[in-house]
mmCIF file of C-alpha atoms and ligand atoms in Angstrom:
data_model
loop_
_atom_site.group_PDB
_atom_site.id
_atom_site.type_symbol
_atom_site.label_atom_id
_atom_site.label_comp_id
_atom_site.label_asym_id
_atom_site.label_seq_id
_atom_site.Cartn_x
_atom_site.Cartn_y
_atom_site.Cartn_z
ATOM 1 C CA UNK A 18 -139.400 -23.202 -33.768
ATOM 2 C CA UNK A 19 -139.970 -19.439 -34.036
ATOM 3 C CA UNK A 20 -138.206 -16.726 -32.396
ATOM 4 C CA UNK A 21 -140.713 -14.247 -30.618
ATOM 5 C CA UNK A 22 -139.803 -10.973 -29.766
ATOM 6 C CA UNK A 23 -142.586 -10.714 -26.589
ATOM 7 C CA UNK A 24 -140.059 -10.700 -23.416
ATOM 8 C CA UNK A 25 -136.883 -11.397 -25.205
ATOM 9 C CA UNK A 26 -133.724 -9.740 -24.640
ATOM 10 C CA UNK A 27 -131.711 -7.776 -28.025
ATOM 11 C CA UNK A 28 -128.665 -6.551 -28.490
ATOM 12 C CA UNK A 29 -128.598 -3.966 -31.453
ATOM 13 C CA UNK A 30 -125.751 -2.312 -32.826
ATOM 14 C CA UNK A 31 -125.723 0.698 -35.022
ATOM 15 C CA UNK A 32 -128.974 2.009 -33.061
ATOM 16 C CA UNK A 33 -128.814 5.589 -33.670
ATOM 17 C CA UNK A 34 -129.577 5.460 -37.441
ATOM 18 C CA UNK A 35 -130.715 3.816 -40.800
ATOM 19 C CA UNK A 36 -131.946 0.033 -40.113
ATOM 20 C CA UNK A 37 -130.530 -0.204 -36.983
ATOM 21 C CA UNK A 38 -132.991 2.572 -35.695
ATOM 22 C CA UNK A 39 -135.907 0.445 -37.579
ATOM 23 C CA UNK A 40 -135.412 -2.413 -35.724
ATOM 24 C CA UNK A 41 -134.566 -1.432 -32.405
ATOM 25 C CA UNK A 42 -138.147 0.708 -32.763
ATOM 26 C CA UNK A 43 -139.946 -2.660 -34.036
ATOM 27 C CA UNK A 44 -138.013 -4.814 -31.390
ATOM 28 C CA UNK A 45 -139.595 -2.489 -28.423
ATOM 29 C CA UNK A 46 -142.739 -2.227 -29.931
ATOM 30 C CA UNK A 47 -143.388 -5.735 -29.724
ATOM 31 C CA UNK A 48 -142.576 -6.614 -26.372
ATOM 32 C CA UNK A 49 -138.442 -6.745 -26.288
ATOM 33 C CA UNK A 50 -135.770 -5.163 -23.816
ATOM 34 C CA UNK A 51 -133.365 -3.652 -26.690
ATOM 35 C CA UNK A 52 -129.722 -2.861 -25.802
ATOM 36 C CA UNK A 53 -129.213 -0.370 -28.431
ATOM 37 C CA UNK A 54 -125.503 0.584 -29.666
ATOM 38 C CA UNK A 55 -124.258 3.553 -31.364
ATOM 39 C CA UNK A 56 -121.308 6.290 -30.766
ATOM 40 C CA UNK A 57 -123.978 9.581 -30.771
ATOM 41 C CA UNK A 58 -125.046 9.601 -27.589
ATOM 42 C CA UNK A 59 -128.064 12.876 -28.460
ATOM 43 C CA UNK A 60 -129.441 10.467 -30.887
ATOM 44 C CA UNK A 61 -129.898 7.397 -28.287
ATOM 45 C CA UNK A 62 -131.038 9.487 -25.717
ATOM 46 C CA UNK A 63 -134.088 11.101 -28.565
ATOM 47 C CA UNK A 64 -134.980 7.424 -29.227
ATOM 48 C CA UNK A 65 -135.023 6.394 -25.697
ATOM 49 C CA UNK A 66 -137.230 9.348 -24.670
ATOM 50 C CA UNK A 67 -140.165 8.584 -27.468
ATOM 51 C CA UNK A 68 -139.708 4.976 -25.935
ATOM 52 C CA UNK A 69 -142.264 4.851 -22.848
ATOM 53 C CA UNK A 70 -142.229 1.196 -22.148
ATOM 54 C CA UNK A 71 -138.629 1.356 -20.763
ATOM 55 C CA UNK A 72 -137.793 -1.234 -22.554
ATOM 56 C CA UNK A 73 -134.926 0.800 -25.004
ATOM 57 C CA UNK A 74 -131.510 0.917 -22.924
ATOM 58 C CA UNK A 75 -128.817 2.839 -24.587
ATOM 59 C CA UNK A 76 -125.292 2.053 -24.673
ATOM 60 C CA UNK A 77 -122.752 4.698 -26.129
ATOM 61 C CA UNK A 78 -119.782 3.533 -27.689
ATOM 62 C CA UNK A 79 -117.689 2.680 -30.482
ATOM 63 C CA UNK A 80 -117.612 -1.209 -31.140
ATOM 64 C CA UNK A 81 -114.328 -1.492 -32.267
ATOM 65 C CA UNK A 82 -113.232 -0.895 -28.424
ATOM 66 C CA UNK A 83 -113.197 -3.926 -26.493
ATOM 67 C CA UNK A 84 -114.141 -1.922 -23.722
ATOM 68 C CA UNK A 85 -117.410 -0.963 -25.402
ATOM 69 C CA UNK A 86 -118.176 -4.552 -26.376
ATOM 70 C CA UNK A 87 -117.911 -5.974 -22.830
ATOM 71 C CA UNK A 88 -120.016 -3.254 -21.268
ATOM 72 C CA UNK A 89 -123.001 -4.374 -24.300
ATOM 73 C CA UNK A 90 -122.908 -7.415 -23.198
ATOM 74 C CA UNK A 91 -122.599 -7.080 -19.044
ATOM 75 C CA UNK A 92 -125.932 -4.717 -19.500
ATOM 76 C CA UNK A 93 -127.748 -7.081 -21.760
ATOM 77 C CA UNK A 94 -126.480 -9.723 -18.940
ATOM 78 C CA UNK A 95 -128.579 -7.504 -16.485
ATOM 79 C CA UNK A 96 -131.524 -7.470 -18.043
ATOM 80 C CA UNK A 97 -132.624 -11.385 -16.755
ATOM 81 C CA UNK A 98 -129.733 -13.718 -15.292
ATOM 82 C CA UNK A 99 -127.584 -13.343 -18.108
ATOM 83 C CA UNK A 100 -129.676 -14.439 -21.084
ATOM 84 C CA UNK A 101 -129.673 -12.732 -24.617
ATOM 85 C CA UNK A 102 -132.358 -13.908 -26.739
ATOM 86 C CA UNK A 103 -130.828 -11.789 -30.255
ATOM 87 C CA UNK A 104 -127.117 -10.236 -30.947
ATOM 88 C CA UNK A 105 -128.041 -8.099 -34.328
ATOM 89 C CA UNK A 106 -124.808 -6.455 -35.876
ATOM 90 C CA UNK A 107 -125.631 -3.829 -37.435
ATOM 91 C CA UNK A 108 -123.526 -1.293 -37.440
ATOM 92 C CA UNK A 109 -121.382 -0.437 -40.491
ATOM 93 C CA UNK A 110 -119.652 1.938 -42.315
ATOM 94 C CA UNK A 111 -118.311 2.437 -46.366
ATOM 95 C CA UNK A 112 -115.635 4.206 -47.642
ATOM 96 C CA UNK A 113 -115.860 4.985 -52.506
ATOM 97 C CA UNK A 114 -112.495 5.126 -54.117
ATOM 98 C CA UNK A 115 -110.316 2.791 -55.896
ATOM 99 C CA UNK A 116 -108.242 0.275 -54.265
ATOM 100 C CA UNK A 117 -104.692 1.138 -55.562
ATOM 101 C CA UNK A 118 -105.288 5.264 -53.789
ATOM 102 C CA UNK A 119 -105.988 3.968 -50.876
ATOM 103 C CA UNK A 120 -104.537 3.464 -47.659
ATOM 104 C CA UNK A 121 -104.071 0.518 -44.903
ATOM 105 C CA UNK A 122 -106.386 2.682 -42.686
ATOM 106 C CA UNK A 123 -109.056 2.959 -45.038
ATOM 107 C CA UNK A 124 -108.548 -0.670 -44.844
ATOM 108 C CA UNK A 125 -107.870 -1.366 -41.236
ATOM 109 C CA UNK A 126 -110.985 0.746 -40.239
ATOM 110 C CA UNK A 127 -113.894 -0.617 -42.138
ATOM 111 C CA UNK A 128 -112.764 -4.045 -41.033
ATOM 112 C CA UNK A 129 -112.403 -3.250 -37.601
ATOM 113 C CA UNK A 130 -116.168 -1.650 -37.658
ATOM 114 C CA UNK A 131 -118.068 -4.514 -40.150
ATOM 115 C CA UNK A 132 -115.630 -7.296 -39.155
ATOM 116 C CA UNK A 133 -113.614 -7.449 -36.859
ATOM 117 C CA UNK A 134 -116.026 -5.999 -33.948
ATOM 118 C CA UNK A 135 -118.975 -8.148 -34.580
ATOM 119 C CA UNK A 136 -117.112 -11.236 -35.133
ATOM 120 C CA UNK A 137 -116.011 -10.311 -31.779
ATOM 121 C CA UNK A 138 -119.570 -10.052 -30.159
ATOM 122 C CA UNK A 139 -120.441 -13.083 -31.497
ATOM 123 C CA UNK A 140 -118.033 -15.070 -29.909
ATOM 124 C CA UNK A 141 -118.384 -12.936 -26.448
ATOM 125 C CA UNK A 142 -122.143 -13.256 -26.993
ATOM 126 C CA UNK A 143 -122.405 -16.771 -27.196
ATOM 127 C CA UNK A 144 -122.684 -17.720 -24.040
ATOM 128 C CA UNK A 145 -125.552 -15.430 -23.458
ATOM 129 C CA UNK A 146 -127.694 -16.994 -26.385
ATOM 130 C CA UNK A 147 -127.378 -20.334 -25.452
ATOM 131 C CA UNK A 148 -129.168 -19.077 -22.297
ATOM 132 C CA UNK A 149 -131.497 -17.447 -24.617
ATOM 133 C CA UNK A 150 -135.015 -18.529 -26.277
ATOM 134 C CA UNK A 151 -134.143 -20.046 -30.237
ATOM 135 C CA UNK A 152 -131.938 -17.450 -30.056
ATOM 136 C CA UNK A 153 -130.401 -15.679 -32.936
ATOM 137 C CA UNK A 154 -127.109 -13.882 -34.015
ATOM 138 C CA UNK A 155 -128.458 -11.718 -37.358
ATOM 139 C CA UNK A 156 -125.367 -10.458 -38.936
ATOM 140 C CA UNK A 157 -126.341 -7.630 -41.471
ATOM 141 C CA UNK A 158 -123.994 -8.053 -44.232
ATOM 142 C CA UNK A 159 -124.805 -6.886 -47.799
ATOM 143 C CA UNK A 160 -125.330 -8.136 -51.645
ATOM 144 C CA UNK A 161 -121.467 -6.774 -51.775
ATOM 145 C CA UNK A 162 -120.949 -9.568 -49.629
ATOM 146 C CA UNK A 163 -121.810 -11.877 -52.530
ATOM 147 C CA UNK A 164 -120.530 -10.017 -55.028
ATOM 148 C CA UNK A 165 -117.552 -7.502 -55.426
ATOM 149 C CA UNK A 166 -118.133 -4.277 -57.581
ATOM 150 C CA UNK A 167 -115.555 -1.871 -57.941
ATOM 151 C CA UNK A 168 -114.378 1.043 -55.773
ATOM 152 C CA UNK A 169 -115.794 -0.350 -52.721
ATOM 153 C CA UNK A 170 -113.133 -2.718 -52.461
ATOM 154 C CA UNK A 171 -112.569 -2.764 -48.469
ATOM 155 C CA UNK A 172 -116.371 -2.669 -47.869
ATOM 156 C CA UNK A 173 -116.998 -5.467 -50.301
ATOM 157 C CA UNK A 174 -113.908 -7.504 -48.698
ATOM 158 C CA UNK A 175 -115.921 -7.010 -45.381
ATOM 159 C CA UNK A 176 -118.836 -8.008 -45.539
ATOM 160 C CA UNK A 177 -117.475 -11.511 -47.551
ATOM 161 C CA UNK A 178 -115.402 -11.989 -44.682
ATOM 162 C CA UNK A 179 -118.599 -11.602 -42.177
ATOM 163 C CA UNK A 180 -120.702 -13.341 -44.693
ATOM 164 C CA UNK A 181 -117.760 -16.779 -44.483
ATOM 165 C CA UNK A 182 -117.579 -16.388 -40.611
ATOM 166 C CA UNK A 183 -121.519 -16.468 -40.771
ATOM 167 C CA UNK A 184 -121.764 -19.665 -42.538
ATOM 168 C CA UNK A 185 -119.018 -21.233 -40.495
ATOM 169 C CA UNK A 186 -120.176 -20.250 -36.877
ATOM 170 C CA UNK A 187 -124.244 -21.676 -38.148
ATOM 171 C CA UNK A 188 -122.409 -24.769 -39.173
ATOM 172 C CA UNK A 189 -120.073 -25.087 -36.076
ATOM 173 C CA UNK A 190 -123.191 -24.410 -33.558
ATOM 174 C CA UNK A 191 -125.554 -26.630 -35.359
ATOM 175 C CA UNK A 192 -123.308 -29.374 -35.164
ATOM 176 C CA UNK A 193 -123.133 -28.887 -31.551
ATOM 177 C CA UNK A 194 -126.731 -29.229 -31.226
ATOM 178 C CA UNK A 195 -127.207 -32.552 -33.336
ATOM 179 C CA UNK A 196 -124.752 -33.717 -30.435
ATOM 180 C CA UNK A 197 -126.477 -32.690 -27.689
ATOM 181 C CA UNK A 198 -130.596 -33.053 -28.357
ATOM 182 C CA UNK A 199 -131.128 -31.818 -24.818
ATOM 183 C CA UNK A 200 -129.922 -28.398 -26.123
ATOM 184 C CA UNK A 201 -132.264 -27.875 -29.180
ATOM 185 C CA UNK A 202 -134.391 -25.729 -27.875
ATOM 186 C CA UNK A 203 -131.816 -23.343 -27.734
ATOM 187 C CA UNK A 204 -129.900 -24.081 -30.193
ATOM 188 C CA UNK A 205 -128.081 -20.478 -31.537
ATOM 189 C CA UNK A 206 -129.075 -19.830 -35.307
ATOM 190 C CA UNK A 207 -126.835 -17.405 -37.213
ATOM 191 C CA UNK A 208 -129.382 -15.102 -40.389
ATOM 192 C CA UNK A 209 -127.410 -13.452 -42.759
ATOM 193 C CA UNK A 210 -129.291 -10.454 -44.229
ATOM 194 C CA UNK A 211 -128.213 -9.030 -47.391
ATOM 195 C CA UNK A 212 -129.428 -5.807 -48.132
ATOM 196 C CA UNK A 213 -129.318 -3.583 -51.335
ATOM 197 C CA UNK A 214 -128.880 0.040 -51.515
ATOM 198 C CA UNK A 215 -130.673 1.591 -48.724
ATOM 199 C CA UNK A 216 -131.344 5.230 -48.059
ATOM 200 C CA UNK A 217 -129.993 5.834 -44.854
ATOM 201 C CA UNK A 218 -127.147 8.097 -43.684
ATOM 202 C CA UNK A 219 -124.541 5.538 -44.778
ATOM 203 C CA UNK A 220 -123.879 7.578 -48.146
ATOM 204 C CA UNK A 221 -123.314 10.742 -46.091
ATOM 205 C CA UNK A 222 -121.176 9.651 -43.571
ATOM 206 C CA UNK A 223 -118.442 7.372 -45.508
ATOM 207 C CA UNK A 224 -115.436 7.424 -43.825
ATOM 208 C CA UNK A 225 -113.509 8.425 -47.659
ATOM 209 C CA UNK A 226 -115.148 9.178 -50.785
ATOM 210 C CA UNK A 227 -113.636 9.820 -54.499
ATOM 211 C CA UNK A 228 -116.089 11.978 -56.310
ATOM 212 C CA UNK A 229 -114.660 10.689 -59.647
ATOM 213 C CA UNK A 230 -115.850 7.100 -58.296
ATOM 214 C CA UNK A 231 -119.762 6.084 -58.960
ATOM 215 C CA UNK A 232 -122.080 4.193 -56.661
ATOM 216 C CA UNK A 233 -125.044 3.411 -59.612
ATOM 217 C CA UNK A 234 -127.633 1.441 -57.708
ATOM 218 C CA UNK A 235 -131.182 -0.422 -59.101
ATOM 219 C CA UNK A 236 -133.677 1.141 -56.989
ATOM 220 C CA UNK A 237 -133.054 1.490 -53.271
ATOM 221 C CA UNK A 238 -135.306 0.732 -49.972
ATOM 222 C CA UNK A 239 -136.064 2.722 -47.142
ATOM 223 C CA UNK A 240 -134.186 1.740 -43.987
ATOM 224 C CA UNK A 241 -137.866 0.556 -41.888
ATOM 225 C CA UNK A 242 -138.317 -1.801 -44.981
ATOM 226 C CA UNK A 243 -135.081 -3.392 -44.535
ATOM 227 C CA UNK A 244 -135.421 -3.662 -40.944
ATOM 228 C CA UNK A 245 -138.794 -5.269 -41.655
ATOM 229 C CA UNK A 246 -137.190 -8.089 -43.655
ATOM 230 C CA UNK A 247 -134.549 -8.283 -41.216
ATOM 231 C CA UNK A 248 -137.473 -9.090 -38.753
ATOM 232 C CA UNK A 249 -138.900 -11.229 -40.805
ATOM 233 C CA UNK A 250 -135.882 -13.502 -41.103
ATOM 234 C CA UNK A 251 -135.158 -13.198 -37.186
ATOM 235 C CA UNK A 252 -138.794 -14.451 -36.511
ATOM 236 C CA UNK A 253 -138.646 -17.664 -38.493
ATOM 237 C CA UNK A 254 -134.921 -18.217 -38.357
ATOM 238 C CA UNK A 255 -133.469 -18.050 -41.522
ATOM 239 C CA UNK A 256 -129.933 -19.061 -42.547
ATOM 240 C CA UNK A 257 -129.928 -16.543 -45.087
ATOM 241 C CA UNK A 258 -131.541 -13.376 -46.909
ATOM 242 C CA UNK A 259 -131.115 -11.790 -50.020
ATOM 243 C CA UNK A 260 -132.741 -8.508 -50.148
ATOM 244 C CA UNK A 261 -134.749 -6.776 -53.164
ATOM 245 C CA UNK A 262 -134.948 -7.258 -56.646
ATOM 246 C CA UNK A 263 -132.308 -5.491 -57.996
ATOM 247 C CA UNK A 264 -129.736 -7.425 -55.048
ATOM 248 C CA UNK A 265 -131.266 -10.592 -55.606
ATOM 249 C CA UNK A 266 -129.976 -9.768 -59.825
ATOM 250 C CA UNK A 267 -127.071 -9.076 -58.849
ATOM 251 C CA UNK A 268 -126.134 -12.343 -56.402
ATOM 252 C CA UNK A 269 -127.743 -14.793 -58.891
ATOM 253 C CA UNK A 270 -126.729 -13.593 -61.918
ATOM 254 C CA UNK A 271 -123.298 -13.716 -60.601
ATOM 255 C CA UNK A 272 -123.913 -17.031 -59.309
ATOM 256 C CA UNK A 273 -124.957 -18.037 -62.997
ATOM 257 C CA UNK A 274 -122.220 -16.756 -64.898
ATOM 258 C CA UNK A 275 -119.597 -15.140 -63.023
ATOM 259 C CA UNK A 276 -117.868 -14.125 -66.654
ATOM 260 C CA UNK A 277 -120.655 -12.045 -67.312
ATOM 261 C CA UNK A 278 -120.884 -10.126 -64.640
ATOM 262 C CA UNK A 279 -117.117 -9.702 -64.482
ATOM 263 C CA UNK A 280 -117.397 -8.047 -68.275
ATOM 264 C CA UNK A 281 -120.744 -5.759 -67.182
ATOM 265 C CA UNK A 282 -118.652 -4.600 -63.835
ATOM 266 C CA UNK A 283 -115.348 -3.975 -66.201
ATOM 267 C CA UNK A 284 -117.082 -1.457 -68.550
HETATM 268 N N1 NAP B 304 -127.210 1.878 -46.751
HETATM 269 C C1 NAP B 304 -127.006 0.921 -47.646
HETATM 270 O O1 NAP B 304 -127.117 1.135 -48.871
HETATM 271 C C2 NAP B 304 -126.661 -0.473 -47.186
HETATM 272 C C3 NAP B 304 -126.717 -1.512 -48.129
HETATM 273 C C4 NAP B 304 -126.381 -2.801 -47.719
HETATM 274 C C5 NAP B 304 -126.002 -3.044 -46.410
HETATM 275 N N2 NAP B 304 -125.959 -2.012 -45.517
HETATM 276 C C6 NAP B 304 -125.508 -2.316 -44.153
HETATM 277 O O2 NAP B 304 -126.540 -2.034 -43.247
HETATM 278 C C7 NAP B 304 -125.989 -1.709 -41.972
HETATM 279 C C8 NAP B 304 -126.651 -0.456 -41.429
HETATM 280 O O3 NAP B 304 -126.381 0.614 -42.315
HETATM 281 P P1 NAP B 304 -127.384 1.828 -42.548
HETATM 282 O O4 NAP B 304 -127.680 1.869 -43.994
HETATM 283 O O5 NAP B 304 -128.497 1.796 -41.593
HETATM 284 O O6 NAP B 304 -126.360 3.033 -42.259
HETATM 285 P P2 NAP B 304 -126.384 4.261 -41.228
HETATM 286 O O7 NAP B 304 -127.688 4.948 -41.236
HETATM 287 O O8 NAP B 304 -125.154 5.039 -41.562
HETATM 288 O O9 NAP B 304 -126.217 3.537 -39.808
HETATM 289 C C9 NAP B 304 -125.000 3.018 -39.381
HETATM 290 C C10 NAP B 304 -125.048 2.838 -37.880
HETATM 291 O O10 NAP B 304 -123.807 2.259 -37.451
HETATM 292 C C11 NAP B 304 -123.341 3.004 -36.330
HETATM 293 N N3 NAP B 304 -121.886 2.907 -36.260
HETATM 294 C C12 NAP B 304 -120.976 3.147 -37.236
HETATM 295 N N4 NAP B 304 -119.732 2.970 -36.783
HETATM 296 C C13 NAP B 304 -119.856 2.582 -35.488
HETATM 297 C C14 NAP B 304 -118.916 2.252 -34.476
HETATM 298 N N5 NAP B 304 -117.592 2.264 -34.702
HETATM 299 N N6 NAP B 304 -119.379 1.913 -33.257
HETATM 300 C C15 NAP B 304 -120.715 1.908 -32.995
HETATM 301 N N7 NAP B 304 -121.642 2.197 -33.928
HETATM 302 C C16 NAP B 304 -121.216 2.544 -35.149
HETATM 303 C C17 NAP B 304 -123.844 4.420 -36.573
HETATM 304 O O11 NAP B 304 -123.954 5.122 -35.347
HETATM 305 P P3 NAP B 304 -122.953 6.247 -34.789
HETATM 306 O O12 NAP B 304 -122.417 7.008 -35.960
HETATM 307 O O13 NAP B 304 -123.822 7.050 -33.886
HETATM 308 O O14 NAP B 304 -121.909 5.475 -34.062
HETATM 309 C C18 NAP B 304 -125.213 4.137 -37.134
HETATM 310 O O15 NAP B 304 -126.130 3.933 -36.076
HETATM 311 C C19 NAP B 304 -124.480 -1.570 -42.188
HETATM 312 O O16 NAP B 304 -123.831 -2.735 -41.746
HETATM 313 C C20 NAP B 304 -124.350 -1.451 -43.695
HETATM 314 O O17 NAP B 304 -123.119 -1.942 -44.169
HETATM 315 C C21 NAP B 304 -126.287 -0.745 -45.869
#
């Protein structure tokens, strides 16, 4: 079973930049009603004017707010009885800087934005998808979600915890569809995407950043070419994606010898 995006119903978070802008643009342009999420409301609005299907609804807001999440959700609801086809959370934000000069709200607020919120819109969501056609929650996590580097301590601790909830909510939902068969058909699939470094806006909007720390990266994407392999794994319902070379090094060498790529990391 494929997902198809002709007539289905998105949510998309982080809308008004970077991948999330990518894929609520490829969503539309293949047939979807996209509820897109950001906080700048200008930058919705200029993506919802170049869209003349109709088919882009905006929805300003921060996700951390409860307030914000319910009102995501009662639009998407709107759209056709209450059925979301695809929850994509997106949105995230960094912060560079060692650990130990940090503070609890460096802390606090990257896990409120890349944790905290869309673990929260999944479990508001999910009664929405399993209205929804082989629908789909695509978490976009990172390779720092597989493995820790240093000075990106809170973003790396994160996306692990989204990448954990991930793999437990696919397990707990596909058990719940071996025990009812009448309920395959939409049956809620959970992708994990993982990208690498991509150049978006996240570098110039981190929420702290130590000029003393590095961020060395192998090569980098552009956002649309993430979004397309976010697509990709949406479509045919992947558990999980591992994105570019230089990510894909990273995970599996790590998964190989985790000594190793402790001592390369340490130096
Ligand atoms: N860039 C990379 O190198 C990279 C690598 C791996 C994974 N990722 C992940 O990819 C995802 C997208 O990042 P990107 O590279 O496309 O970055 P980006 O261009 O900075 O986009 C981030 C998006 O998130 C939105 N956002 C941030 N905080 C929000 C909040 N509290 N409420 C609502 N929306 C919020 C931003 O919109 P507003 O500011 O308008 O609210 C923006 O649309 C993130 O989860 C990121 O962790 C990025």
């Amino acid at each position: 079973m494929r997902w198809t995006p002709t007539n289905s119903i998105a949510v998309v978070t982080g809308a008004s930049s970077g991948i999330g802008r990518c894929l609520c643009e490829m969503l539309v342009d293949r047939g979807a009603t996209v509820v897109g999420v950001a906080r700048r409301r200008e930058r919705l609005v200029e993506l919802q004017s170049r869209d003349a299907s109709g088919c882009f609804i905006p929805v300003v807001g921060d996700i951390t707010e409860a307030a914000t999440r319910t009102e995501i959700l009662a639009v998407a609801a709107q759209v056709d009885q209450g059925r979301l086809d695809l929850l994509v959370n997106n949105a995230g934000i960094g912060a560079i800087g060692p650990f130990a000069d940090a503070n609890e709200e460096r802390l606090r607020r990257v896990m409120e934005v890349n944790f905290f919120a869309p673990a929260e819109l999944m479990r508001q969501a999910i009664p929405l998808l399993r209205r929804g056609r082989a629908p789909v929650i695509c978490n976009i996590s990172s390779v720092l979600g597989h493995r820790a580097v240093p000075d990106k301590s809170e973003y790396c601790a994160s996306k692990f915890a989204l990448h954990g909830l991930s793999d437990a909510v696919r397990a707990e939902l596909a058990r719940e569809a071996a025990q009812d068969p009448s309920s395959q058909h939409n049956a809620i699939q959970v992708t994990l995407v993982s990208p690498s470094t991509t150049r978006s806006e996240f570098f110039d909007v981190l929420i702290d950043s130590d000029a003393a720390a590095s961020s060395p990266s192998l090569g980098s994407w552009p956002p649309a070419k993430v979004a397309s392999a976010a697509f990709a794994a949406i479509e045919s319902r992947r558990s999980e994606v591992i994105l570019s070379l230089a990510g894909k090094a990273l995970v599996y060498a790590d998964r190989i010898s985790p000594p190793l790529m402790n001592a390369i990391l340490a130096r």
